[in-house]
Amino acid sequence: LAQALEATGDKERARSLYSQLREQLAAELKTAAENPDLHAALGVADAGLGLAEEAIAEGRKAAELLPVSRDAFTGPVYLFRLAQICVHVGRKDQAIDLLQQLFAIPAGNVISPALLKIDPIWDPLRGDARFEKLVNDSYKPIEPKS
């Protein structure tokens, strides 16, 4: 909801929700410190509050707790969240590096060129040659057989 509010320009309400979320997640992490979902969500909240270093640290922690090497299905979700956090805090090169990593592994349940094309969270990357290459060259549609 905070991300949606932010996207519509309601920065004040978004910031309030990010703050509330940050407080709730910090409290929950005291008893569930190994939960990657909580760390990823805290990273998103921190990014919404402009806390770049904290946001990236939380996103990395989530990806470290459940790496792709341990869970090939869910692990990419946390790399994707980290990429979203990076783009939100202006770390465009890091975000694109993570997206490239995701496209290099089987992560079709998490990411696709079509999603990158339509999701406004990636708008800050539009026009970047590396991003455009991912969006336009990574997807080769299957031609229907006659």
mmCIF file of C-alpha atoms in Angstrom:
data_model
loop_
_atom_site.group_PDB
_atom_site.id
_atom_site.type_symbol
_atom_site.label_atom_id
_atom_site.label_comp_id
_atom_site.label_asym_id
_atom_site.label_seq_id
_atom_site.Cartn_x
_atom_site.Cartn_y
_atom_site.Cartn_z
ATOM 1 C CA LEU A 1 0.000 0.000 0.000
ATOM 2 C CA ALA A 2 2.831 2.386 0.854
ATOM 3 C CA GLN A 3 4.441 1.736 -2.530
ATOM 4 C CA ALA A 4 1.121 2.386 -4.279
ATOM 5 C CA LEU A 5 0.615 5.623 -2.366
ATOM 6 C CA GLU A 6 4.128 6.697 -3.216
ATOM 7 C CA ALA A 7 3.544 5.935 -6.897
ATOM 8 C CA THR A 8 0.409 8.077 -6.905
ATOM 9 C CA GLY A 9 2.287 10.975 -5.334
ATOM 10 C CA ASP A 10 0.888 10.716 -1.810
ATOM 11 C CA LYS A 11 4.339 10.836 -0.232
ATOM 12 C CA GLU A 12 3.132 11.852 3.231
ATOM 13 C CA ARG A 13 0.779 8.875 3.695
ATOM 14 C CA ALA A 14 3.347 6.544 2.120
ATOM 15 C CA ARG A 15 6.033 7.704 4.526
ATOM 16 C CA SER A 16 3.674 7.230 7.473
ATOM 17 C CA LEU A 17 2.934 3.658 6.387
ATOM 18 C CA TYR A 18 6.606 2.910 5.789
ATOM 19 C CA SER A 19 7.354 4.155 9.329
ATOM 20 C CA GLN A 20 4.614 2.004 10.832
ATOM 21 C CA LEU A 21 5.811 -1.000 8.872
ATOM 22 C CA ARG A 22 9.397 -0.417 9.949
ATOM 23 C CA GLU A 23 8.384 -0.375 13.616
ATOM 24 C CA GLN A 24 6.276 -3.520 13.307
ATOM 25 C CA LEU A 25 8.947 -5.433 11.409
ATOM 26 C CA ALA A 26 11.720 -4.427 13.802
ATOM 27 C CA ALA A 27 9.614 -5.782 16.661
ATOM 28 C CA GLU A 28 8.867 -9.033 14.817
ATOM 29 C CA LEU A 29 12.531 -9.535 13.929
ATOM 30 C CA LYS A 30 13.395 -9.680 17.622
ATOM 31 C CA THR A 31 11.745 -13.102 17.776
ATOM 32 C CA ALA A 32 12.194 -14.209 14.144
ATOM 33 C CA ALA A 33 15.624 -12.894 13.145
ATOM 34 C CA GLU A 34 16.140 -15.655 10.564
ATOM 35 C CA ASN A 35 12.972 -14.890 8.581
ATOM 36 C CA PRO A 36 13.960 -13.639 5.112
ATOM 37 C CA ASP A 37 10.465 -12.286 4.414
ATOM 38 C CA LEU A 38 10.711 -9.936 7.387
ATOM 39 C CA HIS A 39 14.154 -8.711 6.327
ATOM 40 C CA ALA A 40 13.001 -8.145 2.736
ATOM 41 C CA ALA A 41 9.934 -6.224 3.890
ATOM 42 C CA LEU A 42 12.037 -4.147 6.281
ATOM 43 C CA GLY A 43 14.358 -3.367 3.376
ATOM 44 C CA VAL A 44 11.416 -2.092 1.352
ATOM 45 C CA ALA A 45 10.226 0.030 4.285
ATOM 46 C CA ASP A 46 13.713 1.437 4.836
ATOM 47 C CA ALA A 47 13.978 2.244 1.124
ATOM 48 C CA GLY A 48 10.659 4.082 1.314
ATOM 49 C CA LEU A 49 12.036 6.113 4.197
ATOM 50 C CA GLY A 50 15.207 6.977 2.280
ATOM 51 C CA LEU A 51 17.443 4.836 4.498
ATOM 52 C CA ALA A 52 19.525 3.484 1.622
ATOM 53 C CA GLU A 53 22.266 1.660 3.509
ATOM 54 C CA GLU A 54 19.845 0.061 5.957
ATOM 55 C CA ALA A 55 17.505 -0.934 3.126
ATOM 56 C CA ILE A 56 20.234 -2.618 1.116
ATOM 57 C CA ALA A 57 21.604 -4.361 4.202
ATOM 58 C CA GLU A 58 18.167 -5.809 4.962
ATOM 59 C CA GLY A 59 17.654 -6.871 1.349
ATOM 60 C CA ARG A 60 21.048 -8.580 1.339
ATOM 61 C CA LYS A 61 20.282 -10.282 4.632
ATOM 62 C CA ALA A 62 17.080 -11.734 3.171
ATOM 63 C CA ALA A 63 18.965 -13.017 0.104
ATOM 64 C CA GLU A 64 21.667 -14.515 2.337
ATOM 65 C CA LEU A 65 19.146 -16.273 4.575
ATOM 66 C CA LEU A 66 17.596 -18.096 1.623
ATOM 67 C CA PRO A 67 20.080 -18.059 -1.246
ATOM 68 C CA VAL A 68 19.359 -19.407 -4.700
ATOM 69 C CA SER A 69 21.940 -22.121 -4.077
ATOM 70 C CA ARG A 70 19.767 -23.491 -1.259
ATOM 71 C CA ASP A 71 16.320 -22.883 -2.740
ATOM 72 C CA ALA A 72 16.151 -22.426 -6.494
ATOM 73 C CA PHE A 73 12.434 -21.659 -6.424
ATOM 74 C CA THR A 74 12.145 -19.131 -3.581
ATOM 75 C CA GLY A 75 15.712 -17.810 -3.463
ATOM 76 C CA PRO A 76 15.272 -15.657 -6.580
ATOM 77 C CA VAL A 77 12.403 -13.814 -4.873
ATOM 78 C CA TYR A 78 14.858 -12.250 -2.440
ATOM 79 C CA LEU A 79 17.277 -11.229 -5.188
ATOM 80 C CA PHE A 80 14.307 -9.626 -6.957
ATOM 81 C CA ARG A 81 13.323 -7.743 -3.786
ATOM 82 C CA LEU A 82 16.915 -6.598 -3.366
ATOM 83 C CA ALA A 83 16.885 -5.311 -6.947
ATOM 84 C CA GLN A 84 13.673 -3.401 -6.198
ATOM 85 C CA ILE A 85 15.245 -1.926 -3.084
ATOM 86 C CA CYS A 86 18.350 -0.913 -5.035
ATOM 87 C CA VAL A 87 16.340 0.865 -7.720
ATOM 88 C CA HIS A 88 14.221 2.590 -5.077
ATOM 89 C CA VAL A 89 17.274 4.054 -3.341
ATOM 90 C CA GLY A 90 18.961 5.069 -6.610
ATOM 91 C CA ARG A 91 21.491 2.236 -6.884
ATOM 92 C CA LYS A 92 20.702 1.634 -10.529
ATOM 93 C CA ASP A 93 23.847 -0.292 -11.447
ATOM 94 C CA GLN A 94 23.370 -2.683 -8.528
ATOM 95 C CA ALA A 95 19.735 -3.197 -9.504
ATOM 96 C CA ILE A 96 20.652 -4.008 -13.091
ATOM 97 C CA ASP A 97 23.414 -6.371 -11.948
ATOM 98 C CA LEU A 98 20.850 -8.251 -9.866
ATOM 99 C CA LEU A 99 18.362 -8.344 -12.732
ATOM 100 C CA GLN A 100 21.050 -9.747 -15.017
ATOM 101 C CA GLN A 101 21.794 -12.390 -12.409
ATOM 102 C CA LEU A 102 18.106 -13.298 -12.235
ATOM 103 C CA PHE A 103 17.825 -13.613 -16.010
ATOM 104 C CA ALA A 104 20.864 -15.915 -16.003
ATOM 105 C CA ILE A 105 19.098 -18.465 -13.782
ATOM 106 C CA PRO A 106 15.699 -20.126 -14.012
ATOM 107 C CA ALA A 107 13.642 -17.408 -12.314
ATOM 108 C CA GLY A 108 10.609 -17.191 -14.571
ATOM 109 C CA ASN A 109 8.286 -17.442 -11.591
ATOM 110 C CA VAL A 110 9.747 -14.153 -10.318
ATOM 111 C CA ILE A 111 10.779 -12.035 -13.271
ATOM 112 C CA SER A 112 10.170 -11.590 -16.957
ATOM 113 C CA PRO A 113 10.896 -8.942 -19.573
ATOM 114 C CA ALA A 114 7.158 -8.263 -19.777
ATOM 115 C CA LEU A 115 7.004 -7.526 -16.047
ATOM 116 C CA LEU A 116 9.965 -5.174 -16.293
ATOM 117 C CA LYS A 117 8.244 -3.380 -19.163
ATOM 118 C CA ILE A 118 4.992 -2.683 -17.320
ATOM 119 C CA ASP A 119 5.931 -2.346 -13.645
ATOM 120 C CA PRO A 120 6.501 1.331 -12.786
ATOM 121 C CA ILE A 121 8.978 0.450 -10.042
ATOM 122 C CA TRP A 122 11.543 -0.028 -12.816
ATOM 123 C CA ASP A 123 10.865 3.389 -14.402
ATOM 124 C CA PRO A 124 14.122 4.882 -13.060
ATOM 125 C CA LEU A 125 16.020 2.318 -15.158
ATOM 126 C CA ARG A 126 14.274 3.067 -18.424
ATOM 127 C CA GLY A 127 16.657 4.453 -20.988
ATOM 128 C CA ASP A 128 19.664 2.701 -19.450
ATOM 129 C CA ALA A 129 21.206 0.574 -22.213
ATOM 130 C CA ARG A 130 21.786 -2.448 -19.966
ATOM 131 C CA PHE A 131 18.204 -2.388 -18.711
ATOM 132 C CA GLU A 132 16.784 -1.958 -22.196
ATOM 133 C CA LYS A 133 18.846 -4.925 -23.367
ATOM 134 C CA LEU A 134 17.363 -7.073 -20.598
ATOM 135 C CA VAL A 135 13.849 -5.997 -21.433
ATOM 136 C CA ASN A 136 14.158 -6.338 -25.183
ATOM 137 C CA ASP A 137 16.693 -9.124 -25.754
ATOM 138 C CA SER A 138 15.956 -11.566 -22.944
ATOM 139 C CA TYR A 139 12.603 -12.652 -24.229
ATOM 140 C CA LYS A 140 12.274 -14.594 -27.409
ATOM 141 C CA PRO A 141 8.620 -15.399 -28.019
ATOM 142 C CA ILE A 142 7.814 -18.906 -29.124
ATOM 143 C CA GLU A 143 6.511 -18.962 -32.659
ATOM 144 C CA PRO A 144 3.302 -20.946 -32.982
ATOM 145 C CA LYS A 145 3.488 -23.983 -35.215
ATOM 146 C CA SER A 146 1.069 -24.125 -38.102
#
